[in-house]
PDB file of C-alpha atoms in Angstrom:
ATOM      1  CA  MET T   1      23.779 -18.132   7.033  1.00 82.00           C
ATOM      2  CA  SER T   2      26.498 -19.976   8.789  1.00 81.00           C
ATOM      3  CA  ASN T   3      29.701 -17.483   9.543  1.00 83.00           C
ATOM      4  CA  VAL T   4      27.278 -14.730  10.678  1.00 85.00           C
ATOM      5  CA  LEU T   5      23.690 -16.342  11.642  1.00 86.00           C
ATOM      6  CA  HIS T   6      25.487 -19.051  12.767  1.00 85.00           C
ATOM      7  CA  VAL T   7      22.981 -21.609  11.263  1.00 86.00           C
ATOM      8  CA  TRP T   8      25.188 -24.295  10.557  1.00 83.00           C
ATOM      9  CA  SER T   9      22.368 -26.136   8.351  1.00 82.00           C
ATOM     10  CA  GLY T  10      23.743 -26.852   4.691  1.00 78.00           C
ATOM     11  CA  ALA T  11      19.340 -25.962   3.440  1.00 86.00           C
ATOM     12  CA  ALA T  12      19.609 -22.932   5.438  1.00 84.00           C
ATOM     13  CA  GLY T  13      20.741 -20.908   2.835  1.00 81.00           C
ATOM     14  CA  GLY T  14      18.985 -22.176   0.006  1.00 87.00           C
ATOM     15  CA  LEU T  15      15.989 -21.496   2.174  1.00 88.00           C
ATOM     16  CA  SER T  16      16.400 -17.963   2.669  1.00 86.00           C
ATOM     17  CA  ILE T  17      16.578 -17.835  -0.845  1.00 88.00           C
ATOM     18  CA  ALA T  18      13.763 -19.735  -1.781  1.00 91.00           C
ATOM     19  CA  ALA T  19      11.881 -17.745   1.008  1.00 90.00           C
ATOM     20  CA  LEU T  20      12.929 -14.432  -1.073  1.00 90.00           C
ATOM     21  CA  PHE T  21      11.367 -15.714  -4.251  1.00 91.00           C
ATOM     22  CA  LEU T  22       8.441 -17.227  -3.490  1.00 94.00           C
ATOM     23  CA  ALA T  23       7.383 -14.073  -1.557  1.00 94.00           C
ATOM     24  CA  ASN T  24       8.517 -11.998  -5.143  1.00 92.00           C
ATOM     25  CA  SER T  25       6.273 -13.953  -6.942  1.00 92.00           C
ATOM     26  CA  VAL T  26       3.500 -13.428  -4.098  1.00 93.00           C
ATOM     27  CA  GLY T  27       3.830 -10.143  -4.611  1.00 92.00           C
ATOM     28  CA  GLY T  28       3.617  -9.804  -8.023  1.00 90.00           C
ATOM     29  CA  LEU T  29       0.267 -11.056  -7.495  1.00 91.00           C
ATOM     30  CA  TRP T  30      -0.920  -9.273  -4.748  1.00 90.00           C
ATOM     31  CA  SER T  31       0.209  -6.039  -7.390  1.00 89.00           C
ATOM     32  CA  VAL T  32      -3.075  -7.114  -9.415  1.00 88.00           C
ATOM     33  CA  ARG T  33      -4.853  -5.113  -6.818  1.00 89.00           C
ATOM     34  CA  HIS T  34      -3.620  -1.612  -6.763  1.00 89.00           C
ATOM     35  CA  THR T  35      -3.126   0.548  -9.926  1.00 89.00           C
ATOM     36  CA  ALA T  36       1.182   0.729 -11.352  1.00 88.00           C
ATOM     37  CA  ARG T  37       1.772   3.706  -9.237  1.00 87.00           C
ATOM     38  CA  LEU T  38       0.664   2.144  -6.037  1.00 90.00           C
ATOM     39  CA  ALA T  39       2.313  -0.874  -6.456  1.00 91.00           C
ATOM     40  CA  THR T  40       5.623   0.400  -6.760  1.00 90.00           C
ATOM     41  CA  LEU T  41       4.795   2.746  -4.509  1.00 91.00           C
ATOM     42  CA  LEU T  42       4.503  -0.127  -1.764  1.00 92.00           C
ATOM     43  CA  GLY T  43       6.862  -2.196  -3.262  1.00 92.00           C
ATOM     44  CA  ALA T  44       9.743   0.499  -2.629  1.00 92.00           C
ATOM     45  CA  VAL T  45       8.251   0.803   1.225  1.00 93.00           C
ATOM     46  CA  LEU T  46       8.236  -2.894   1.699  1.00 93.00           C
ATOM     47  CA  LEU T  47      12.014  -3.119  -0.006  1.00 92.00           C
ATOM     48  CA  THR T  48      12.683  -0.467   2.351  1.00 92.00           C
ATOM     49  CA  LEU T  49      11.140  -2.508   5.413  1.00 94.00           C
ATOM     50  CA  GLY T  50      13.036  -5.647   4.589  1.00 92.00           C
ATOM     51  CA  ALA T  51      16.520  -4.361   3.716  1.00 92.00           C
ATOM     52  CA  SER T  52      16.479  -2.553   7.414  1.00 92.00           C
ATOM     53  CA  GLY T  53      15.298  -5.824   8.140  1.00 92.00           C
ATOM     54  CA  LEU T  54      17.994  -7.921   7.304  1.00 92.00           C
ATOM     55  CA  ALA T  55      20.322  -5.551   8.513  1.00 92.00           C
ATOM     56  CA  VAL T  56      19.182  -5.969  12.176  1.00 93.00           C
ATOM     57  CA  ALA T  57      19.072  -9.094  11.054  1.00 91.00           C
ATOM     58  CA  ILE T  58      22.572  -9.328  10.643  1.00 91.00           C
ATOM     59  CA  ALA T  59      23.643  -6.961  13.883  1.00 91.00           C
ATOM     60  CA  VAL T  60      21.713  -9.034  16.128  1.00 92.00           C
ATOM     61  CA  ALA T  61      22.515 -12.212  14.033  1.00 89.00           C
ATOM     62  CA  SER T  62      19.098 -13.379  13.770  1.00 90.00           C
ATOM     63  CA  PRO T  63      18.204 -15.907  11.727  1.00 90.00           C
ATOM     64  CA  ALA T  64      14.470 -15.752  12.256  1.00 90.00           C
ATOM     65  CA  ILE T  65      14.845 -11.901  11.382  1.00 92.00           C
ATOM     66  CA  TYR T  66      16.735 -12.836   8.765  1.00 92.00           C
ATOM     67  CA  VAL T  67      13.667 -14.629   6.644  1.00 91.00           C
ATOM     68  CA  GLY T  68      11.341 -12.190   7.933  1.00 93.00           C
ATOM     69  CA  GLY T  69      13.868  -9.323   5.979  1.00 92.00           C
ATOM     70  CA  SER T  70      13.920 -11.967   3.154  1.00 92.00           C
ATOM     71  CA  VAL T  71       9.902 -11.955   3.113  1.00 94.00           C
ATOM     72  CA  VAL T  72       9.057  -8.370   3.635  1.00 95.00           C
ATOM     73  CA  ALA T  73      11.968  -7.577   0.549  1.00 93.00           C
ATOM     74  CA  GLY T  74      10.927 -10.374  -1.977  1.00 93.00           C
ATOM     75  CA  LEU T  75       7.219  -8.911  -1.310  1.00 94.00           C
ATOM     76  CA  GLY T  76       8.531  -5.460  -2.118  1.00 93.00           C
ATOM     77  CA  VAL T  77      10.515  -6.647  -5.082  1.00 92.00           C
ATOM     78  CA  GLY T  78       7.570  -8.080  -6.686  1.00 92.00           C
ATOM     79  CA  LEU T  79       5.450  -5.222  -6.162  1.00 93.00           C
ATOM     80  CA  THR T  80       7.569  -2.634  -7.048  1.00 92.00           C
ATOM     81  CA  PHE T  81       8.642  -4.803 -10.213  1.00 91.00           C
ATOM     82  CA  ASN T  82       5.074  -5.793 -11.431  1.00 91.00           C
ATOM     83  CA  GLY T  83       3.967  -1.816 -11.008  1.00 90.00           C
ATOM     84  CA  ASN T  84       6.819  -0.512 -12.644  1.00 89.00           C
ATOM     85  CA  LEU T  85       6.021  -2.680 -16.204  1.00 90.00           C
ATOM     86  CA  ARG T  86       2.628  -2.479 -15.793  1.00 90.00           C
ATOM     87  CA  ALA T  87       3.436   1.738 -15.920  1.00 88.00           C
ATOM     88  CA  ILE T  88       6.028   1.161 -18.877  1.00 89.00           C
ATOM     89  CA  SER T  89       3.453  -0.940 -20.849  1.00 88.00           C
ATOM     90  CA  ALA T  90       0.819   1.961 -20.431  1.00 88.00           C
ATOM     91  CA  VAL T  91       2.863   4.636 -21.991  1.00 88.00           C
ATOM     92  CA  THR T  92       4.743   2.493 -24.837  1.00 89.00           C
ATOM     93  CA  THR T  93       3.021   1.833 -28.100  1.00 88.00           C
ATOM     94  CA  ALA T  94       2.601  -1.561 -29.443  1.00 86.00           C
ATOM     95  CA  LYS T  95       4.735  -1.056 -32.244  1.00 87.00           C
ATOM     96  CA  SER T  96       7.961  -0.163 -29.602  1.00 89.00           C
ATOM     97  CA  ARG T  97       6.862  -2.274 -26.425  1.00 88.00           C
ATOM     98  CA  SER T  98       8.823  -5.692 -27.272  1.00 89.00           C
ATOM     99  CA  GLU T  99      12.350  -3.479 -27.517  1.00 91.00           C
ATOM    100  CA  VAL T 100      10.913  -1.708 -24.707  1.00 92.00           C
ATOM    101  CA  PHE T 101      10.652  -4.682 -22.571  1.00 91.00           C
ATOM    102  CA  SER T 102      14.094  -6.123 -23.639  1.00 93.00           C
ATOM    103  CA  ALA T 103      15.737  -2.827 -22.668  1.00 93.00           C
ATOM    104  CA  VAL T 104      14.080  -3.168 -19.441  1.00 91.00           C
ATOM    105  CA  TYR T 105      14.673  -6.682 -18.540  1.00 92.00           C
ATOM    106  CA  VAL T 106      18.557  -6.530 -19.200  1.00 94.00           C
ATOM    107  CA  ILE T 107      18.702  -3.660 -17.252  1.00 92.00           C
ATOM    108  CA  SER T 108      16.917  -5.796 -14.359  1.00 90.00           C
ATOM    109  CA  TYR T 109      18.703  -8.332 -14.951  1.00 91.00           C
ATOM    110  CA  ALA T 110      22.186  -6.468 -14.557  1.00 93.00           C
ATOM    111  CA  ALA T 111      20.736  -4.710 -11.249  1.00 89.00           C
ATOM    112  CA  LEU T 112      20.193  -8.203 -10.041  1.00 87.00           C
ATOM    113  CA  SER T 113      23.823  -9.434 -10.502  1.00 91.00           C
ATOM    114  CA  LEU T 114      26.685  -6.529 -10.558  1.00 93.00           C
ATOM    115  CA  PRO T 115      25.694  -5.742  -7.359  1.00 90.00           C
ATOM    116  CA  ALA T 116      25.537  -9.561  -6.475  1.00 90.00           C
ATOM    117  CA  LEU T 117      29.628 -10.274  -8.102  1.00 94.00           C
ATOM    118  CA  ALA T 118      30.747  -6.787  -6.581  1.00 93.00           C
ATOM    119  CA  ALA T 119      30.033  -7.951  -3.476  1.00 92.00           C
ATOM    120  CA  GLY T 120      31.077 -11.358  -3.926  1.00 92.00           C
ATOM    121  CA  LEU T 121      34.575 -10.006  -4.731  1.00 93.00           C
ATOM    122  CA  ALA T 122      34.387  -7.107  -1.800  1.00 92.00           C
ATOM    123  CA  ALA T 123      33.811 -10.259   0.705  1.00 91.00           C
ATOM    124  CA  PRO T 124      37.326 -11.736   0.726  1.00 92.00           C
ATOM    125  CA  SER T 125      38.686  -8.439   1.874  1.00 92.00           C
ATOM    126  CA  TRP T 126      36.268  -6.286   3.514  1.00 92.00           C
ATOM    127  CA  GLY T 127      34.483  -9.979   5.171  1.00 90.00           C
ATOM    128  CA  LEU T 128      30.757 -11.089   4.830  1.00 89.00           C
ATOM    129  CA  GLU T 129      29.139  -8.440   7.896  1.00 90.00           C
ATOM    130  CA  THR T 130      30.559  -5.139   6.524  1.00 91.00           C
ATOM    131  CA  THR T 131      29.408  -6.396   3.042  1.00 92.00           C
ATOM    132  CA  GLY T 132      26.021  -7.346   3.939  1.00 90.00           C
ATOM    133  CA  TYR T 133      25.748  -3.914   5.830  1.00 91.00           C
ATOM    134  CA  LEU T 134      26.849  -2.376   2.395  1.00 92.00           C
ATOM    135  CA  TYR T 135      24.420  -4.257  -0.176  1.00 91.00           C
ATOM    136  CA  VAL T 136      21.713  -3.799   2.319  1.00 90.00           C
ATOM    137  CA  GLY T 137      22.642   0.296   2.665  1.00 91.00           C
ATOM    138  CA  PHE T 138      23.437  -0.034  -1.118  1.00 91.00           C
ATOM    139  CA  VAL T 139      19.128  -1.291  -1.750  1.00 90.00           C
ATOM    140  CA  GLY T 140      17.556   0.626   1.583  1.00 88.00           C
ATOM    141  CA  ALA T 141      18.849   4.009  -0.543  1.00 91.00           C
ATOM    142  CA  LEU T 142      18.050   3.096  -3.616  1.00 89.00           C
ATOM    143  CA  SER T 143      14.255   1.716  -2.037  1.00 88.00           C
ATOM    144  CA  VAL T 144      13.944   4.624  -0.214  1.00 90.00           C
ATOM    145  CA  THR T 145      14.103   6.908  -3.074  1.00 89.00           C
ATOM    146  CA  ALA T 146      11.736   5.101  -5.358  1.00 85.00           C
ATOM    147  CA  ALA T 147       9.407   5.252  -2.542  1.00 85.00           C
ATOM    148  CA  LEU T 148       9.564   9.073  -1.877  1.00 88.00           C
ATOM    149  CA  HIS T 149       9.504  10.037  -5.661  1.00 84.00           C
ATOM    150  CA  ALA T 150       6.343   7.548  -6.146  1.00 79.00           C
ATOM    151  CA  GLY T 151       4.909   9.149  -3.001  1.00 80.00           C
ATOM    152  CA  ARG T 152       5.284  12.969  -4.573  1.00 79.00           C
ATOM    153  CA  ALA T 153       4.233  11.594  -8.162  1.00 70.00           C
ATOM    154  CA  ARG T 154       0.795   9.851  -6.668  1.00 65.00           C
ATOM    155  CA  ALA T 155       0.342  13.067  -4.202  1.00 64.00           C
ATOM    156  CA  HIS T 156       0.995  15.387  -7.086  1.00 61.00           C
ATOM    157  CA  ARG T 157      -1.042  13.343  -9.474  1.00 59.00           C
ATOM    158  CA  PRO T 158      -3.344  15.402 -11.627  1.00 53.00           C
ATOM    159  CA  THR T 159      -6.943  14.644 -11.372  1.00 48.00           C
ATOM    160  CA  GLY T 160     -10.195  14.648 -13.942  1.00 45.00           C
ATOM    161  CA  ASP T 161     -10.305  13.205 -17.846  1.00 40.00           C
ATOM    162  CA  PRO T 162      -7.136  12.017 -18.980  1.00 40.00           C
ATOM    163  CA  ILE T 163      -8.613  13.674 -22.475  1.00 36.00           C
ATOM    164  CA  ALA T 164      -9.325  16.956 -20.648  1.00 37.00           C
ATOM    165  CA  ARG T 165      -6.356  16.969 -19.464  1.00 41.00           C
ATOM    166  CA  ALA T 166      -4.307  16.584 -22.668  1.00 39.00           C
ATOM    167  CA  GLY T 167      -6.390  19.083 -24.076  1.00 39.00           C
ATOM    168  CA  LYS T 168      -5.945  21.418 -21.284  1.00 43.00           C
ATOM    169  CA  ALA T 169      -2.934  23.536 -23.550  1.00 40.00           C
ATOM    170  CA  ASP T 170      -5.950  23.841 -26.335  1.00 41.00           C
ATOM    171  CA  LEU T 171      -8.794  25.170 -24.064  1.00 42.00           C
ATOM    172  CA  PRO T 172      -8.482  28.793 -25.018  1.00 47.00           C
ATOM    173  CA  ALA T 173      -8.683  28.195 -28.909  1.00 47.00           C
ATOM    174  CA  ASN T 174     -11.527  25.262 -27.290  1.00 47.00           C
ATOM    175  CA  ARG T 175     -13.050  27.296 -24.950  1.00 49.00           C
ATOM    176  CA  PRO T 176     -15.919  29.087 -27.500  1.00 51.00           C
ATOM    177  CA  ALA T 177     -16.612  24.888 -28.182  1.00 51.00           C
ATOM    178  CA  ALA T 178     -17.092  24.385 -24.715  1.00 47.00           C
ATOM    179  CA  GLU T 179     -19.440  27.682 -23.812  1.00 51.00           C
ATOM    180  CA  HIS T 180     -21.824  26.048 -26.626  1.00 51.00           C
ATOM    181  CA  ALA T 181     -21.992  22.502 -25.363  1.00 50.00           C
ATOM    182  CA  ALA T 182     -22.479  24.339 -21.187  1.00 49.00           C
ATOM    183  CA  ARG T 183     -24.932  26.205 -22.130  1.00 53.00           C
ATOM    184  CA  SER T 184     -28.382  24.730 -21.734  1.00 50.00           C
ATOM    185  CA  THR T 185     -30.654  23.419 -23.967  1.00 52.00           C
ATOM    186  CA  PRO T 186     -34.020  25.476 -24.594  1.00 58.00           C
ATOM    187  CA  THR T 187     -37.301  24.115 -23.115  1.00 60.00           C
ATOM    188  CA  PRO T 188     -39.399  22.712 -26.214  1.00 59.00           C
ATOM    189  CA  SER T 189     -43.326  24.494 -26.638  1.00 63.00           C
ATOM    190  CA  PRO T 190     -46.028  21.918 -26.225  1.00 60.00           C
ATOM    191  CA  LYS T 191     -46.466  22.185 -29.860  1.00 61.00           C
ATOM    192  CA  GLN T 192     -43.150  21.617 -30.968  1.00 62.00           C
ATOM    193  CA  LEU T 193     -43.098  18.306 -28.450  1.00 52.00           C
ATOM    194  CA  GLU T 194     -46.177  16.871 -30.560  1.00 59.00           C
ATOM    195  CA  GLN T 195     -44.908  17.607 -33.437  1.00 60.00           C
ATOM    196  CA  ASP T 196     -41.483  15.575 -32.544  1.00 55.00           C
ATOM    197  CA  LEU T 197     -43.603  12.499 -31.486  1.00 52.00           C
ATOM    198  CA  ARG T 198     -45.975  12.854 -34.082  1.00 55.00           C
ATOM    199  CA  LEU T 199     -45.047   9.329 -35.937  1.00 48.00           C
ATOM    200  CA  PRO T 200     -46.045   8.546 -39.663  1.00 49.00           C
ATOM    201  CA  CYS T 201     -49.525   7.543 -40.285  1.00 47.00           C
ATOM    202  CA  ARG T 202     -49.725   4.530 -41.850  1.00 47.00           C
ATOM    203  CA  SER T 203     -53.470   1.953 -42.111  1.00 43.00           C
ATOM    204  CA  ARG T 204     -53.891  -0.775 -41.079  1.00 44.00           C
ATOM    205  CA  SER T 205     -51.330  -0.903 -37.884  1.00 41.00           C
ATOM    206  CA  ALA T 206     -51.785  -0.225 -34.084  1.00 42.00           C
ATOM    207  CA  ARG T 207     -53.112   3.269 -33.735  1.00 42.00           C
ATOM    208  CA  PHE T 208     -52.246   5.060 -30.371  1.00 41.00           C
ATOM    209  CA  ARG T 209     -53.767   8.842 -28.719  1.00 43.00           C
ATOM    210  CA  GLY T 210     -51.337  10.735 -26.458  1.00 44.00           C
ATOM    211  CA  ALA T 211     -51.721  13.672 -24.571  1.00 44.00           C
ATOM    212  CA  VAL T 212     -49.266  16.931 -24.480  1.00 44.00           C
ATOM    213  CA  PHE T 213     -49.525  18.886 -20.768  1.00 43.00           C
ATOM    214  CA  GLU T 214     -48.714  22.796 -20.736  1.00 46.00           C
ATOM    215  CA  ASP T 215     -46.130  21.839 -18.200  1.00 45.00           C
ATOM    216  CA  PRO T 216     -43.547  21.013 -20.301  1.00 45.00           C
ATOM    217  CA  GLU T 217     -40.933  19.029 -18.150  1.00 44.00           C
ATOM    218  CA  ILE T 218     -44.021  16.560 -18.703  1.00 43.00           C
ATOM    219  CA  GLU T 219     -43.769  14.791 -22.046  1.00 43.00           C
ATOM    220  CA  ILE T 220     -46.423  11.886 -22.784  1.00 44.00           C
ATOM    221  CA  ALA T 221     -48.734  11.306 -19.666  1.00 42.00           C
ATOM    222  CA  THR T 222     -50.665   8.623 -21.257  1.00 43.00           C
ATOM    223  CA  LEU T 223     -50.853   6.205 -24.320  1.00 44.00           C
ATOM    224  CA  HIS T 224     -53.759   4.440 -25.099  1.00 45.00           C
ATOM    225  CA  PRO T 225     -54.178   2.165 -27.837  1.00 45.00           C
ATOM    226  CA  GLN T 226     -57.167   3.544 -29.939  1.00 45.00           C
ATOM    227  CA  ALA T 227     -59.211   1.111 -31.925  1.00 44.00           C
ATOM    228  CA  GLY T 228     -60.988   1.313 -35.356  1.00 45.00           C
ATOM    229  CA  GLY T 229     -60.310   3.206 -38.914  1.00 47.00           C
ATOM    230  CA  GLY T 230     -59.038   6.148 -39.951  1.00 47.00           C
ATOM    231  CA  CYS T 231     -55.609   7.865 -38.156  1.00 48.00           C
ATOM    232  CA  ASP T 232     -55.425  10.642 -35.527  1.00 47.00           C
ATOM    233  CA  PRO T 233     -52.291  12.775 -35.089  1.00 45.00           C
ATOM    234  CA  TYR T 234     -50.027  10.516 -33.460  1.00 45.00           C
ATOM    235  CA  GLY T 235     -50.096   8.155 -36.055  1.00 43.00           C
TER     236      GLY T 235
END
């Protein structure tokens, strides 16, 4: 902030980092409004734009652009990280989920810390400006790759019922059953409808009288309470 952006306030560096991580939290909350794949794609795009903004900020020595790029990059990190966690959770079993997430967090923190340590070691020799360009260029290249991969996967996402897709390999074997299920059910005759609708005949219970028409689309026209004793065909 002081050597490259020429901001001499001691709190400027801390505020820029705070803006990055606050935006990260907002991005994580924002990701729940989208599917895991869309959150990852949107996050990768925002991270690419944020890295580009940071590079421009270094080139023109603009603190405002630097803070804006940090906010956009933070949103992208939050979206991408949360989307990846949800995608991993969806494809892991309950038995292995703790092991998988432990590995994910180890890799994530290594990806956060190791490039920063490498930049710190390179800065005295290459200078802060050159190191900053290399760092944001590295992040931008990874973000572009992730965005292209997520966009390609979304464009080629299979449609239809997941269970049906899972059983596509067994389609020839399942074809007779599928054809049998798709075969239309014959329309019952009025006599069959009358027999199916007939209820057990019980004395001293409510009696009903129904009418079945010749048109098979009209099953029951009316149901009238029948007073008195005896038992009619409908109970």
